[in-house]
């Protein structure tokens, strides 16, 4: 899992059937200080109703993502699995 900050929603009218009704967001990995960018931004499906600017935990592995999304054959690679309250 990685720590990331949500940057915003992605809207797509034409998509794979497994993606219908699911929110997709742009996330930016961050360092433990929660401010410093730590890699390239990427897309992740939201399973926890995160909003723009939230600090989140992202599972970035296909099998884990498909399990969280309850879609064993769906094309998912990254999914937001938690909203972080604080990092000590």
C-alpha atoms as one frame of an Amber mdcrd trajectory, in Angstrom:
protein
   0.000   0.000   0.000   1.049   3.555  -0.559   0.200   6.915   0.961  -1.276
   9.395  -1.527  -3.223  12.631  -1.828  -6.332  12.749  -4.016  -6.178  15.427
  -6.702  -9.656  15.141  -8.197 -12.252  12.995  -9.917 -12.011  11.520 -13.403
 -15.204  11.503 -15.485 -15.538   8.987 -18.308 -18.758   8.375 -20.209 -17.438
   5.406 -22.189 -15.806   2.726 -20.049 -15.426  -0.983 -19.386 -18.657  -2.507
 -17.997 -16.916  -3.375 -14.683 -16.154   0.333 -14.187 -19.761   1.539 -14.484
 -21.052   3.239 -11.349 -17.576   3.466  -9.786 -15.678   6.656  -8.972 -12.175
   7.011 -10.389  -9.725   9.573  -8.948  -6.294  10.977  -9.727  -3.947  10.355
  -6.787  -0.449  11.680  -6.090   1.847   9.489  -3.973   3.363  11.446  -1.068
   6.241  10.974   1.373   5.622  10.276   5.067   5.500  14.043   5.721   2.215
  13.901   3.682   3.269  16.953   1.644   6.245  16.037  -0.543   5.266  14.313
  -3.821   6.846  10.855  -4.065   6.313   9.666  -7.605   4.029  10.093 -10.572
   0.302  10.568 -10.176  -1.990   7.765 -11.341  -5.645   6.703 -11.391  -7.267
   4.740  -8.572 -10.838   3.619  -8.023 -12.454   4.915  -4.831 -13.970   2.374
  -2.425 -14.247   4.700   0.607 -15.912   7.893  -0.705 -12.741  10.000  -0.612
 -12.851  13.599  -1.745 -10.385  15.917  -3.480  -7.432  16.725  -1.209  -7.903
  13.735   1.103  -4.887  11.783   2.328  -5.565   8.146   1.424  -4.158   4.622
   1.440  -4.001   3.036  -2.003  -3.634  -0.663  -2.799  -1.739  -0.751  -6.076
  -1.928  -4.399  -7.080  -4.462  -5.999  -9.391  -5.604  -8.949  -7.283  -6.108
  -6.876  -4.121  -7.917  -4.204  -6.126 -10.279  -6.721  -7.714 -11.068  -8.217
  -4.293 -11.890  -4.818  -2.790 -14.020  -3.909  -5.811 -15.699  -7.360  -5.678
 -14.984  -7.910  -9.370 -12.791 -11.027  -9.768 -12.363 -10.509 -13.509 -12.558
  -6.706 -13.642  -9.696  -4.620 -15.025  -8.661  -2.870 -11.805  -5.081  -2.068
 -10.800  -5.303   0.513  -8.006  -7.999   1.207  -5.436  -8.329   3.674  -2.562
  -8.892   1.549   0.547  -8.704   4.072   3.394  -8.836   7.742   4.345  -5.940
   8.689   6.636  -6.734  10.832   9.689  -3.119  11.451  10.676   0.432  10.157
  10.342   2.449  10.101  13.587
